[in-house]
Structures are given as structure tokens and as C-alpha cells.
């Protein structure tokens, strides 16, 4: 007679007792066919076969060995064996970010910026272990104090890097023994950003930056956000900025922004599209972000155009006398001049210029593209395709999309209604919201198995919804007045609801949970996964690797809330024990087979 654990595992991975012996034979055959398929392709370059074949067989051997380990681990759980905790990683993994091995990418022959892009295909198998925080790590201060004061031991940055960072204005920040302090906005000019934001508002034709929403601006993609001062100001205006910047081993803009409780993720578009659908943002902002816009047949600027909504704004702040290139004529062709020349080919119009800041507006009329000269940049034929790190394209996207709605005319969420959102999960979320509130969101949240925690109490600021659907967790937090923002993640193989999430004014991104998420360790306070494990069971992803990845991006003393079927929750509880989380199962008591697994990550001090 099989143990209950075996039934749990079987229900998650689709196993049946009679065919369990055939499972890994099938998996092995599929893996072998998938990996060796390129060898039979007529387009295979024989000149490169000598370098690829060793990697092919190495990858196959690694997959086969890992599959065997996964099977034995899960079988031990099925037979009721004691749970074996994953070992602790060494110091070299404290700040490790998978898929961003620049040295390895260069050795693989990538260049011209591609080595800085995300490349999970070159990721080598590493020991499965739990990442520990640095010795000087401290729990972040409670928001909003944590926006202005962070612990220097929590970010990998040197004093010289901090002081030499290029920014919009001269930054007035204090470096003390163990803290980095950002000047408060109260009664002061906040690092010059208030004046800067007001200048942009005036260039749009507004009276002040408090009127951005009246012009249809709610979501802002901030390219190369520095240390987040502009984003922090936009948050104070109740806008939703998302900072993206390339991976940096030290002095990371993204890591520091997230440490301040501001929305951010690792991202660049040197060679690949950003993981956002077309027509996603109301404004794209670049303040000395270091991008050369006219290279690669202007595909970098075309990527900005792709994610920019009709009527949206592109803000470029760059010294007008800063030339590019080595020719004698470069002084006449500054960055802004080159962008202006290209903008006429993609139906942008320059709206205003003040000092070193330039403002372009994307057309609201899709017919503009058909009235251009034949020599203009062509239109794409991809419709509403789902971009997930696809190669950049030399054409204009989104012109035939049903979501072509000027930001000034937007009155409701495109493609759905409030009633529709209720049907698709918001009402269901309320069924267990009352259970989470006293556990996590009260002034004195209860830790599983412990008494009242020591201050500070409620540390929830950075939240990730790993299977966001329509962003209803985000809406629930907003309705409850919680001072948290949510990274709404839509799995790539699920229904693409990200356009709806972004149209609601929320932050979001596409992601494949078979891969690591593009962020630094210890950057989220809470992870929420509603039926994600059931979804991934059909994707042949390793749930063990998923839990280790969740642990990597979760801050010490952070929370994990998993909602799924009871048999899936039983497996999840065993995996939670392996990464040392404290966990409890909660019955929602709504008559369904859904359960909640609420976990808290311990602070593993050295």
C-alpha cells in the first residue's frame, strides 16, 4: 500500500502506480530527442559541430543525472522518509544572479552588447543549496523610512561607486558607518527631482507634476534609473514607475532601488526585446541612461516605440554638447538630434525642449504610418504576439493591435470590465484575505510556531505575485490601503493577461518559471503563488529548483503564501521544509479542496 506522500507526488506530477517505472524512460527519450534534434537539421553548421557536440552530450548527461536525483528525492518523500534540508551555499553565492555570466557569455562568442543580455541557455548546473545573506545584512527598515535610509551592508556597492554614479542632478546622500541616507522630500527639494518632474509636467502642458494622471500618465518605464530618486518621487505622486537596468556585479541600480522599496528588475534591450507586450507604458524615461539610440538600424528606439502606448511620451535627458563617435562632425549630431531624426520616421513629434531635457510624443493616429514615405521604417506583421526575450526587430510594432487606445482617451481597462475581474478571481481572493491579514499584515503578525515577533513588525513592501492572472492580489492590497507594490508575473505558457494588468496601472512582467527570475537575492518581502505549482506540473519544471529560486529572491523573515489543491500543498510543505521555511497549512473553509500554505523564511545568521 502506497503512503499518502506518494499519492501527493503522483497527483502533482501526473504519475500512476502502474506507469511510474516508465516515467523517466519517457522523460529521458524526450530530453535526448530535444537536445539531439539540431544534429539532424539540414541547417546545422558542420563547422561548429566540433564545439557544440561536447556541450550537447554534457547537457544531456546533466539533465539525466538531475532527473534521477529529483526522482529519488521525491520517491523518498513518497515513502515517508525524513526530510533532508538543502545545504547552505558558500560566500561566493551571496549576491549570485543566474543567467548573467558575462565572462561565460564572452567565451561563448557573444559581443556587441549581447554578452550583457540574459542567457539562461549558457547557465551551468550548480550545487543545490540555500543562499545565505552577507555577514553584515540587516532587516530593512519599515516603509516609508526604508525608502530614505538603507543598510549599506545589504547592497553590494562601494563608496566610490556611489559618489561617482551619473545621475540627473548632483546627488546629496549621506554615507555613514552602516547606512546610506537619502534626503527626505519634506520641505526640501528632493535631490532636485521635484524640479525635474515639474519641468517634465510643464513640457507636457500641465500645471504641475501632480497632474500627470490627468494627461494619461500612470505607468513609467525608467531606463537606467540611477539610485531610484526619480522613481521614488513618482511613487509619492501615486504613479507606477518600473526601473530597468542592466546586470551589474557591484553598484547595481536595480538592487539599490529594490532595497529602497521601489519597483525594479534587471533588464536591457541590447539584442532582445523586453518581456512586455506592445503598448505597455504611458511614458519611457531615459536620463543619461547610456543608450546609443541610433545603432543597430535604430532597433533600440524601435523597442521603446513598441512598448510605448499611443499618445505616450519619451523623455530623454542628455547633455546637448555630448557627441557620439570619433568623426569631426559628431558635435553637430548629439544624441537628442539623432533621436529627433529617427522620430520622424516612426510618427513621433517633438513636443518641447528645456535645458538638456527633450520630450517626444507618439502619435495617437495609427493611420499616420500609412501616410509616411516609402523609405520609412516598415511595419511589423506580428499582431499581438507574446514577446519573451525575442530578438529585436527592425520594424514598428502594435499598429494593428486592438489595444491601440491613446492614453488621453483611456477610461477603463481594455478587454475586460469590473464585473469580469470579479468573476476571474477578485471575489475568490477575498475568501482567504481575512485569514492572511492577522497573520502577515497586522501590527503584530504571528510567525508559524512562534510568539509575537520583535519590532519592526510589518515589513511587507515588495510583493511578487508569481501567477498574477488579472492582478487581483495587487487590487486587494490597494483596496486595503497597504503600502506595498506588487510585481505581477504572468507565466509565459499561461493565458497572457499582462496587457490587462498593465492597463490597470500595475507593474508586471512575463516570465518562465522554469528559469530564474531576473533580480538580485533578497529583494522581495512576500511571494504569492495561486495555483502556480499545479500549472508548472505540466511544464516539466523542477519544483525543487523553483523553491530554491523563491528562497533566493525572498528576504530573511519574508513570507510565502501558496494557494493550491490539498495534495499539491502537501508536497509544497515538504519542499518548504527542505529550504528551512517555517510553514503551516490553513483550510480556507469554503467547501473546496483548496488550501493555503503560509511560510516564513528564517534569518540564517553567520
Coordinates of C-alpha atoms in Angstrom, one line a residue:
X1 CA 0.0 0.0 0.0
X2 CA 1.4 3.4 -1.0
X3 CA 1.9 6.2 1.5
X4 CA -0.1 9.4 1.4
X5 CA 3.1 11.3 0.3
X6 CA 3.3 9.1 -2.8
X7 CA -0.3 9.9 -3.7
X8 CA 0.5 13.6 -3.3
X9 CA 3.5 13.4 -5.5
X10 CA 1.7 11.4 -8.1
X11 CA -1.1 13.9 -8.3
X12 CA 1.3 16.7 -8.9
X13 CA 3.5 15.1 -11.5
X14 CA 0.7 13.1 -13.2
X15 CA 2.1 9.7 -12.0
X16 CA 0.1 6.5 -11.8
X17 CA 1.4 3.5 -9.9
X18 CA 1.4 1.2 -12.9
X19 CA 3.5 3.6 -15.1
X20 CA 5.9 5.1 -12.6
X21 CA 8.6 2.9 -13.8
X22 CA 8.2 4.2 -17.4
X23 CA 8.1 7.8 -16.4
X24 CA 11.8 8.6 -16.5
X25 CA 12.4 6.4 -19.6
X26 CA 9.9 8.6 -21.4
X27 CA 11.5 11.8 -20.0
X28 CA 14.9 10.6 -20.9
X29 CA 13.9 9.9 -24.5
X30 CA 12.1 13.2 -24.9
X31 CA 15.2 15.0 -23.4
X32 CA 17.5 13.1 -25.8
X33 CA 15.4 13.9 -28.8
X34 CA 15.0 17.5 -27.9
X35 CA 18.8 18.0 -27.4
X36 CA 20.0 16.0 -30.3
X37 CA 17.4 17.2 -32.8
X38 CA 19.6 20.0 -34.1
X39 CA 22.1 17.4 -35.1
X40 CA 19.7 16.2 -37.8
X41 CA 18.8 19.6 -39.1
X42 CA 19.8 20.4 -42.6
X43 CA 20.7 23.9 -41.5
X44 CA 23.3 22.7 -38.9
X45 CA 26.7 24.2 -39.5
X46 CA 29.2 21.4 -39.7
X47 CA 32.0 23.8 -39.0
X48 CA 30.7 24.4 -35.5
X49 CA 29.8 20.8 -34.7
X50 CA 33.1 20.1 -33.0
X51 CA 32.4 22.8 -30.4
X52 CA 28.7 22.0 -29.9
X53 CA 28.7 18.2 -29.7
X54 CA 30.6 18.1 -26.3
X55 CA 28.2 20.6 -24.9
X56 CA 25.2 18.7 -26.2
X57 CA 26.3 15.4 -24.6
X58 CA 27.3 17.3 -21.4
X59 CA 23.8 18.9 -21.2
X60 CA 22.1 15.5 -21.8
X61 CA 24.2 13.8 -19.1
X62 CA 23.5 16.7 -16.7
X63 CA 19.7 16.5 -17.4
X64 CA 19.7 12.8 -17.0
X65 CA 21.6 12.9 -13.7
X66 CA 19.4 15.7 -12.3
X67 CA 16.2 13.9 -13.3
X68 CA 17.4 10.8 -11.4
X69 CA 18.2 12.9 -8.3
X70 CA 14.7 14.6 -8.5
X71 CA 13.1 11.2 -8.8
X72 CA 14.9 9.7 -5.8
X73 CA 14.2 12.7 -3.7
X74 CA 10.5 12.7 -4.5
X75 CA 10.3 8.9 -4.0
X76 CA 11.8 9.3 -0.5
X77 CA 9.1 11.8 0.3
X78 CA 6.5 9.4 -1.1
X79 CA 7.8 6.7 1.2
X80 CA 7.6 8.9 4.2
X81 CA 11.4 9.4 4.7
X82 CA 12.6 12.2 6.8
X83 CA 13.1 15.5 5.0
X84 CA 16.7 16.3 4.2
X85 CA 17.5 20.0 4.2
X86 CA 19.4 21.6 1.4
X87 CA 23.0 22.6 2.4
X88 CA 23.9 26.2 2.8
X89 CA 25.7 27.9 0.0
X90 CA 29.2 29.4 0.3
X91 CA 30.1 33.1 0.4
X92 CA 30.5 33.2 -3.4
X93 CA 26.8 32.8 -3.9
X94 CA 25.6 35.6 -1.6
X95 CA 25.0 38.0 -4.5
X96 CA 24.8 35.5 -7.3
X97 CA 22.3 36.2 -10.1
X98 CA 21.7 33.2 -12.5
X99 CA 21.7 33.7 -16.3
X100 CA 24.0 36.8 -16.2
X101 CA 27.5 35.3 -16.6
X102 CA 29.2 38.0 -18.6
X103 CA 32.6 36.2 -18.7
X104 CA 30.9 32.9 -19.8
X105 CA 28.9 34.8 -22.5
X106 CA 32.1 36.3 -23.9
X107 CA 33.7 32.9 -24.0
X108 CA 30.7 31.7 -25.9
X109 CA 31.4 34.3 -28.6
X110 CA 28.8 36.9 -27.7
X111 CA 29.7 40.5 -28.2
X112 CA 28.5 44.0 -29.2
X113 CA 26.3 44.2 -26.1
X114 CA 24.8 40.6 -26.3
X115 CA 27.1 39.5 -23.6
X116 CA 25.3 41.8 -21.2
X117 CA 21.9 40.2 -22.1
X118 CA 20.2 37.4 -20.2
X119 CA 21.4 34.0 -21.4
X120 CA 20.0 31.1 -19.3
X121 CA 21.0 28.7 -22.1
X122 CA 24.6 29.0 -21.0
X123 CA 23.9 28.6 -17.3
X124 CA 25.9 25.7 -15.8
X125 CA 24.4 23.4 -13.3
X126 CA 25.4 24.4 -9.7
X127 CA 25.0 22.7 -6.4
X128 CA 21.5 22.9 -5.0
X129 CA 21.9 25.0 -1.8
X130 CA 20.3 27.7 0.2
X131 CA 21.7 31.2 -0.3
X132 CA 22.7 32.9 2.9
X133 CA 22.8 36.7 3.4
X134 CA 26.1 38.6 3.9
X135 CA 27.5 38.8 7.4
X136 CA 26.5 42.5 7.7
X137 CA 23.0 42.0 6.4
X138 CA 20.2 43.7 8.4
X139 CA 16.4 43.5 8.0
X140 CA 15.3 46.6 6.0
X141 CA 13.6 49.5 7.8
X142 CA 9.9 49.8 7.6
X143 CA 8.4 51.8 4.8
X144 CA 8.5 54.7 4.2
X145 CA 11.5 55.1 6.4
X146 CA 13.2 52.4 4.4
X147 CA 12.8 54.5 1.2
X148 CA 15.2 57.1 2.6
X149 CA 17.5 55.0 4.8
X150 CA 19.0 51.6 3.8
X151 CA 21.7 49.5 5.4
X152 CA 24.9 49.7 3.4
X153 CA 25.7 46.0 4.2
X154 CA 22.5 45.0 2.2
X155 CA 23.8 46.2 -1.1
X156 CA 26.9 45.4 -3.0
X157 CA 28.3 48.9 -3.7
X158 CA 31.5 50.8 -2.8
X159 CA 31.7 54.4 -1.6
X160 CA 33.5 55.4 -4.8
X161 CA 30.8 53.8 -7.0
X162 CA 28.1 55.6 -5.0
X163 CA 29.6 59.0 -5.3
X164 CA 30.7 58.7 -9.0
X165 CA 27.3 57.5 -10.4
X166 CA 26.0 59.6 -13.2
X167 CA 22.5 60.9 -12.4
X168 CA 20.1 63.6 -13.4
X169 CA 21.4 66.0 -10.8
X170 CA 24.1 66.0 -8.2
X171 CA 23.0 63.6 -5.5
X172 CA 23.1 64.7 -1.9
X173 CA 23.2 61.5 0.0
X174 CA 25.0 60.7 3.3
X175 CA 27.2 57.6 3.8
X176 CA 27.5 56.8 7.4
X177 CA 29.2 53.7 9.0
X178 CA 26.4 51.3 8.2
X179 CA 23.7 53.3 6.4
X180 CA 23.1 55.2 3.2
X181 CA 20.7 58.1 3.7
X182 CA 18.7 59.8 1.0
X183 CA 17.4 63.3 1.7
X184 CA 13.7 63.4 2.6
X185 CA 11.2 65.4 0.5
X186 CA 9.7 67.0 3.5
X187 CA 10.1 70.8 3.0
X188 CA 13.1 70.4 0.7
X189 CA 14.0 69.9 -2.9
X190 CA 14.5 66.1 -3.0
X191 CA 17.8 65.8 -4.8
X192 CA 16.5 68.2 -7.5
X193 CA 13.9 65.6 -8.6
X194 CA 10.9 67.7 -7.7
X195 CA 12.0 70.5 -10.0
X196 CA 12.9 68.0 -12.7
X197 CA 9.5 66.3 -12.5
X198 CA 7.7 69.7 -12.6
X199 CA 9.8 70.6 -15.6
X200 CA 8.6 67.5 -17.5
X201 CA 5.0 68.2 -16.5
X202 CA 5.2 71.7 -17.8
X203 CA 6.7 70.4 -21.1
X204 CA 3.6 68.2 -21.5
X205 CA 1.4 71.3 -20.9
X206 CA 0.5 70.6 -17.2
X207 CA 0.5 73.0 -14.3
X208 CA 2.5 70.7 -12.0
X209 CA 3.7 67.1 -11.7
X210 CA 0.6 66.3 -9.6
X211 CA -1.4 66.4 -12.8
X212 CA 0.4 63.6 -14.6
X213 CA -2.6 61.3 -14.3
X214 CA -4.8 63.9 -16.0
X215 CA -2.6 63.6 -19.0
X216 CA -3.0 59.8 -19.0
X217 CA 0.4 59.1 -17.5
X218 CA 0.2 56.3 -14.8
X219 CA 3.0 53.8 -15.7
X220 CA 6.6 54.9 -16.4
X221 CA 9.4 52.7 -17.7
X222 CA 12.6 54.2 -16.2
X223 CA 15.6 53.1 -18.2
X224 CA 18.8 53.2 -16.1
X225 CA 17.2 54.6 -13.0
X226 CA 20.4 55.5 -11.1
X227 CA 19.6 55.0 -7.4
X228 CA 15.9 55.5 -7.8
X229 CA 15.3 59.1 -6.8
X230 CA 13.1 59.9 -9.8
X231 CA 11.1 56.7 -9.2
X232 CA 10.7 57.5 -5.5
X233 CA 9.2 60.8 -6.4
X234 CA 6.8 59.2 -8.9
X235 CA 5.7 56.8 -6.3
X236 CA 4.9 59.7 -4.0
X237 CA 2.7 61.0 -6.8
X238 CA 0.8 57.6 -6.8
X239 CA 2.3 56.7 -10.2
X240 CA 3.8 53.3 -11.1
X241 CA 7.4 53.5 -12.2
X242 CA 9.4 50.4 -13.2
X243 CA 13.1 50.7 -13.2
X244 CA 15.1 48.5 -15.6
X245 CA 18.9 48.5 -15.8
X246 CA 21.5 46.0 -17.0
X247 CA 23.0 43.5 -14.6
X248 CA 25.9 44.9 -12.6
X249 CA 28.1 42.8 -10.3
X250 CA 28.6 45.8 -8.0
X251 CA 26.9 49.2 -7.7
X252 CA 23.6 47.8 -9.1
X253 CA 20.9 50.4 -9.7
X254 CA 18.2 47.6 -9.6
X255 CA 19.4 46.2 -6.3
X256 CA 19.5 49.6 -4.6
X257 CA 16.1 50.6 -6.0
X258 CA 14.6 47.4 -4.7
X259 CA 16.3 47.8 -1.3
X260 CA 14.5 51.2 -1.1
X261 CA 11.2 49.5 -1.8
X262 CA 10.9 50.7 -5.4
X263 CA 9.7 48.6 -8.4
X264 CA 12.7 47.4 -10.4
X265 CA 14.1 44.4 -12.3
X266 CA 17.2 43.6 -14.3
X267 CA 16.5 44.3 -17.9
X268 CA 18.2 45.7 -21.1
X269 CA 17.5 45.5 -24.8
X270 CA 20.9 45.4 -26.5
X271 CA 19.8 42.5 -28.6
X272 CA 16.5 41.1 -27.2
X273 CA 13.0 42.6 -26.6
X274 CA 11.9 43.4 -23.1
X275 CA 9.4 40.9 -21.6
X276 CA 6.5 43.2 -22.0
X277 CA 3.7 43.2 -24.7
X278 CA 3.4 46.0 -27.2
X279 CA 1.7 49.2 -26.0
X280 CA 2.6 48.7 -22.3
X281 CA 3.7 52.1 -20.8
X282 CA 2.5 55.7 -20.8
X283 CA 6.0 57.1 -20.6
X284 CA 9.5 55.9 -21.2
X285 CA 12.2 57.9 -19.3
X286 CA 16.0 58.0 -20.0
X287 CA 18.1 60.3 -18.0
X288 CA 21.8 59.8 -19.1
X289 CA 21.0 56.1 -19.3
X290 CA 23.9 55.5 -21.6
X291 CA 22.0 54.1 -24.6
X292 CA 23.2 54.8 -28.1
X293 CA 19.8 55.1 -29.8
X294 CA 20.8 55.2 -33.5
X295 CA 22.8 51.9 -33.7
X296 CA 21.5 48.5 -35.0
X297 CA 19.3 50.2 -37.6
X298 CA 17.6 52.1 -34.8
X299 CA 16.2 48.9 -33.3
X300 CA 16.7 50.2 -29.7
X301 CA 14.5 53.2 -30.4
X302 CA 12.0 50.9 -32.1
X303 CA 11.8 48.8 -28.9
X304 CA 10.9 51.9 -27.0
X305 CA 8.3 52.6 -29.6
X306 CA 7.0 49.1 -29.3
X307 CA 6.3 49.3 -25.5
X308 CA 5.1 52.9 -25.6
X309 CA 1.3 53.4 -25.8
X310 CA -0.3 55.7 -28.4
X311 CA -0.1 59.3 -27.2
X312 CA 2.7 58.3 -24.7
X313 CA 5.8 60.3 -24.0
X314 CA 9.5 59.6 -24.4
X315 CA 11.7 61.7 -22.1
X316 CA 15.4 62.0 -22.9
X317 CA 17.7 64.0 -20.7
X318 CA 21.2 64.2 -22.0
X319 CA 23.8 66.9 -22.3
X320 CA 23.3 68.6 -25.7
X321 CA 27.0 69.0 -26.3
X322 CA 27.8 65.3 -25.6
X323 CA 28.6 63.9 -29.0
X324 CA 28.9 60.3 -30.1
X325 CA 31.6 58.8 -32.3
X326 CA 35.0 59.9 -33.4
X327 CA 34.3 61.8 -36.6
X328 CA 34.7 65.6 -36.8
X329 CA 31.0 66.1 -37.4
X330 CA 29.8 64.4 -34.2
X331 CA 29.4 67.7 -32.4
X332 CA 26.6 68.6 -34.8
X333 CA 24.8 65.3 -34.1
X334 CA 24.2 65.0 -30.4
X335 CA 22.1 62.1 -29.0
X336 CA 19.0 64.2 -29.0
X337 CA 19.5 65.3 -32.6
X338 CA 19.8 61.7 -33.8
X339 CA 16.7 60.6 -31.9
X340 CA 14.8 63.6 -33.4
X341 CA 15.8 62.5 -36.9
X342 CA 14.7 58.9 -36.3
X343 CA 11.5 60.0 -34.5
X344 CA 10.1 61.5 -37.8
X345 CA 10.2 58.0 -39.3
X346 CA 8.1 56.4 -36.6
X347 CA 5.4 59.1 -36.2
X348 CA 6.8 60.8 -33.1
X349 CA 6.7 64.6 -32.7
X350 CA 9.0 66.6 -30.5
X351 CA 6.7 68.4 -28.0
X352 CA 9.2 70.5 -26.1
X353 CA 12.8 71.1 -25.0
X354 CA 14.0 72.7 -21.8
X355 CA 17.7 72.8 -21.0
X356 CA 19.0 69.3 -21.5
X357 CA 15.6 67.5 -21.5
X358 CA 13.7 66.6 -24.7
X359 CA 10.1 65.4 -24.9
X360 CA 8.6 63.4 -27.8
X361 CA 5.1 62.2 -28.1
X362 CA 4.0 59.1 -30.0
X363 CA 1.2 59.6 -32.5
X364 CA -2.4 58.8 -31.4
X365 CA -3.4 58.1 -35.0
X366 CA -2.5 54.7 -36.4
X367 CA -3.1 56.0 -39.9
X368 CA 0.0 58.1 -39.6
X369 CA 2.1 55.1 -40.6
X370 CA 0.5 54.6 -43.9
X371 CA 1.0 58.2 -44.9
X372 CA 4.8 58.1 -44.5
X373 CA 7.2 57.9 -47.4
X374 CA 8.2 54.5 -48.8
X375 CA 11.7 54.9 -47.4
X376 CA 10.3 54.9 -43.9
X377 CA 10.8 52.0 -41.4
X378 CA 8.4 49.2 -42.3
X379 CA 5.5 47.9 -40.1
X380 CA 5.7 44.5 -38.3
X381 CA 3.2 41.8 -39.1
X382 CA 3.3 40.2 -35.7
X383 CA 0.0 41.5 -34.4
X384 CA -0.3 40.9 -30.6
X385 CA 2.5 38.4 -30.3
X386 CA 3.8 37.5 -26.8
X387 CA 7.4 38.7 -26.5
X388 CA 9.7 36.8 -24.2
X389 CA 13.3 37.8 -24.9
X390 CA 12.7 37.6 -28.6
X391 CA 15.4 39.2 -30.9
X392 CA 14.9 42.9 -31.6
X393 CA 13.1 43.7 -34.8
X394 CA 13.7 46.4 -37.4
X395 CA 10.1 47.3 -37.8
X396 CA 7.2 49.2 -36.0
X397 CA 5.0 47.0 -33.8
X398 CA 1.5 47.3 -32.4
X399 CA -0.1 49.4 -35.1
X400 CA -2.9 47.0 -35.7
X401 CA -3.5 46.0 -32.1
X402 CA -6.9 46.1 -30.5
X403 CA -5.2 47.9 -27.6
X404 CA -4.4 50.9 -29.8
X405 CA -6.1 53.4 -27.4
X406 CA -4.5 56.8 -26.8
X407 CA -3.6 57.3 -23.1
X408 CA -5.6 60.5 -23.1
X409 CA -8.8 58.6 -24.1
X410 CA -8.4 55.7 -21.7
X411 CA -11.5 55.4 -19.5
X412 CA -11.5 51.7 -18.5
X413 CA -9.3 48.6 -18.6
X414 CA -9.2 47.4 -22.2
X415 CA -10.6 44.0 -22.9
X416 CA -12.5 43.4 -19.6
X417 CA -14.9 45.0 -17.1
X418 CA -15.0 45.4 -13.4
X419 CA -17.6 42.6 -13.3
X420 CA -15.3 40.4 -15.4
X421 CA -12.4 40.9 -13.0
X422 CA -14.7 39.9 -10.1
X423 CA -15.6 36.7 -11.9
X424 CA -11.9 36.0 -12.6
X425 CA -10.7 35.8 -9.1
X426 CA -11.1 39.0 -7.1
X427 CA -14.1 37.7 -5.1
X428 CA -12.3 34.4 -4.6
X429 CA -9.3 36.2 -3.2
X430 CA -11.4 37.9 -0.6
X431 CA -12.4 34.5 0.8
X432 CA -9.0 34.0 2.4
X433 CA -7.9 37.6 2.7
X434 CA -9.2 37.7 6.2
X435 CA -7.0 34.7 7.1
X436 CA -3.9 36.4 5.8
X437 CA -4.4 39.8 7.4
X438 CA -3.9 38.9 11.1
X439 CA -1.1 36.5 10.2
X440 CA 1.0 38.8 8.0
X441 CA -0.4 42.3 7.6
X442 CA -1.3 43.3 11.2
X443 CA 0.9 45.3 13.5
X444 CA 1.8 42.1 15.4
X445 CA 1.8 39.3 12.7
X446 CA 2.1 35.8 14.1
X447 CA 5.0 33.7 13.0
X448 CA 4.3 30.0 12.4
X449 CA 5.1 28.3 15.7
X450 CA 6.4 31.4 17.5
X451 CA 5.1 34.0 19.8
X452 CA 4.8 37.7 18.8
X453 CA 7.9 38.8 16.8
X454 CA 10.2 41.6 17.9
X455 CA 9.9 45.0 16.2
X456 CA 9.8 46.1 13.5
X457 CA 6.6 44.2 12.8
X458 CA 5.0 44.6 9.4
X459 CA 7.8 44.6 6.8
X460 CA 5.8 43.9 3.7
X461 CA 6.7 46.4 0.9
X462 CA 8.0 44.4 -2.1
X463 CA 5.5 41.8 -3.1
X464 CA 5.6 39.3 -6.1
X465 CA 2.5 37.6 -7.4
X466 CA 4.0 34.6 -9.2
X467 CA 0.9 33.7 -11.1
X468 CA -0.9 37.1 -11.2
X469 CA -3.7 36.4 -13.7
X470 CA -5.6 39.8 -13.6
X471 CA -3.6 41.4 -10.8
X472 CA -6.3 40.9 -8.2
X473 CA -3.9 40.5 -5.3
X474 CA -2.5 43.9 -6.3
X475 CA -6.0 45.3 -6.3
X476 CA -6.8 43.8 -2.9
X477 CA -3.6 45.3 -1.4
X478 CA -4.6 48.6 -2.9
X479 CA -8.2 48.4 -1.7
X480 CA -7.0 47.7 1.8
X481 CA -4.7 50.7 1.8
X482 CA -1.5 48.6 2.2
X483 CA 1.8 50.4 1.5
X484 CA 3.0 47.7 -0.8
X485 CA 3.6 47.4 -4.5
X486 CA 3.3 44.1 -6.5
X487 CA 5.4 42.7 -9.3
X488 CA 2.6 40.8 -11.2
X489 CA 4.2 37.9 -13.0
X490 CA 2.4 36.2 -15.8
X491 CA 3.8 32.8 -16.7
X492 CA 4.7 32.6 -20.4
X493 CA 2.7 29.5 -21.1
X494 CA -0.4 30.7 -19.3
X495 CA -3.1 33.0 -20.8
X496 CA -1.4 36.3 -21.5
X497 CA -3.2 38.7 -19.1
X498 CA -0.3 41.0 -18.7
X499 CA -1.8 43.7 -21.0
X500 CA -4.8 43.9 -18.7
X501 CA -2.6 44.1 -15.6
X502 CA -0.6 47.0 -17.2
X503 CA -3.7 48.7 -18.3
X504 CA -4.9 48.7 -14.7
X505 CA -1.8 50.8 -13.9
X506 CA 0.0 47.9 -12.1
X507 CA 3.6 46.7 -12.5
X508 CA 4.0 43.4 -14.3
X509 CA 6.2 41.2 -16.5
X510 CA 6.2 37.9 -18.4
X511 CA 8.4 35.1 -17.0
X512 CA 9.1 31.4 -17.5
X513 CA 9.3 29.9 -14.0
X514 CA 11.4 27.0 -15.3
X515 CA 14.1 29.7 -15.3
X516 CA 15.4 32.1 -12.5
X517 CA 13.8 35.5 -12.2
X518 CA 15.9 38.5 -13.3
X519 CA 16.5 40.0 -9.9
X520 CA 19.1 40.1 -7.1
X521 CA 19.0 37.9 -4.0
X522 CA 16.8 39.1 -1.0
X523 CA 14.7 41.6 -2.9
X524 CA 11.1 40.7 -2.1
X525 CA 9.2 40.6 1.3
X526 CA 6.4 38.4 0.2
X527 CA 5.8 35.8 -2.6
X528 CA 2.3 34.8 -3.6
X529 CA 1.6 31.7 -5.8
X530 CA -2.0 30.9 -6.6
X531 CA -2.2 27.5 -8.4
X532 CA 1.3 28.1 -9.8
X533 CA 2.5 24.6 -8.8
X534 CA -0.4 22.9 -10.5
X535 CA 0.4 24.9 -13.6
X536 CA 4.1 24.1 -13.5
X537 CA 3.4 20.4 -13.1
X538 CA 2.5 20.2 -16.7
X539 CA 5.6 22.2 -17.8
X540 CA 8.2 19.6 -16.6
X541 CA 9.8 22.2 -14.4
X542 CA 11.7 21.2 -11.2
X543 CA 9.7 22.2 -8.2
X544 CA 12.8 21.8 -6.1
X545 CA 14.6 24.4 -8.2
X546 CA 11.6 26.6 -8.0
X547 CA 11.6 26.6 -4.2
X548 CA 15.3 27.3 -4.1
X549 CA 14.8 30.3 -6.5
X550 CA 11.9 31.6 -4.4
X551 CA 14.2 31.4 -1.3
X552 CA 17.0 33.2 -3.2
X553 CA 14.8 36.2 -4.0
X554 CA 13.0 36.3 -0.7
X555 CA 14.3 38.5 2.1
X556 CA 15.1 36.9 5.5
X557 CA 11.9 36.8 7.6
X558 CA 9.9 37.2 4.4
X559 CA 6.6 35.4 3.7
X560 CA 5.4 32.9 1.1
X561 CA 1.7 32.3 0.5
X562 CA 0.8 29.3 -1.7
X563 CA -2.8 28.6 -2.6
X564 CA -3.4 25.3 -4.4
X565 CA -5.1 21.9 -4.2
X566 CA -4.6 20.0 -0.9
X567 CA -2.4 17.2 -2.4
X568 CA -0.2 19.9 -4.0
X569 CA 0.1 21.7 -0.8
X570 CA 1.3 18.6 1.0
X571 CA 4.2 18.3 -1.5
X572 CA 4.9 22.0 -1.2
X573 CA 5.1 21.7 2.6
X574 CA 7.8 19.1 2.3
X575 CA 9.8 21.3 -0.1
X576 CA 9.4 24.2 2.3
X577 CA 11.0 22.2 5.0
X578 CA 14.0 21.5 2.7
X579 CA 14.7 25.2 2.3
X580 CA 14.2 25.7 6.1
X581 CA 11.0 27.7 6.0
X582 CA 8.5 27.5 8.9
X583 CA 5.2 26.6 7.5
X584 CA 1.5 26.0 8.4
X585 CA -1.4 24.8 6.3
X586 CA -4.7 26.7 6.5
X587 CA -8.0 25.4 5.5
X588 CA -9.9 28.2 3.7
X589 CA -13.2 26.5 4.9
X590 CA -15.1 27.3 1.7
X591 CA -16.0 23.7 0.9
X592 CA -13.3 23.4 -1.8
X593 CA -10.2 21.3 -1.9
X594 CA -8.0 24.5 -1.9
X595 CA -5.6 25.0 1.0
X596 CA -3.2 27.8 1.9
X597 CA 0.4 27.1 2.8
X598 CA 1.8 30.1 4.7
X599 CA 5.6 30.1 5.2
X600 CA 8.2 32.4 6.7
X601 CA 11.9 32.3 5.8
X602 CA 14.2 32.4 8.8
X603 CA 17.1 34.8 9.2
X604 CA 20.1 32.5 8.9
X605 CA 22.9 34.5 10.6
X606 CA 26.5 33.5 10.3

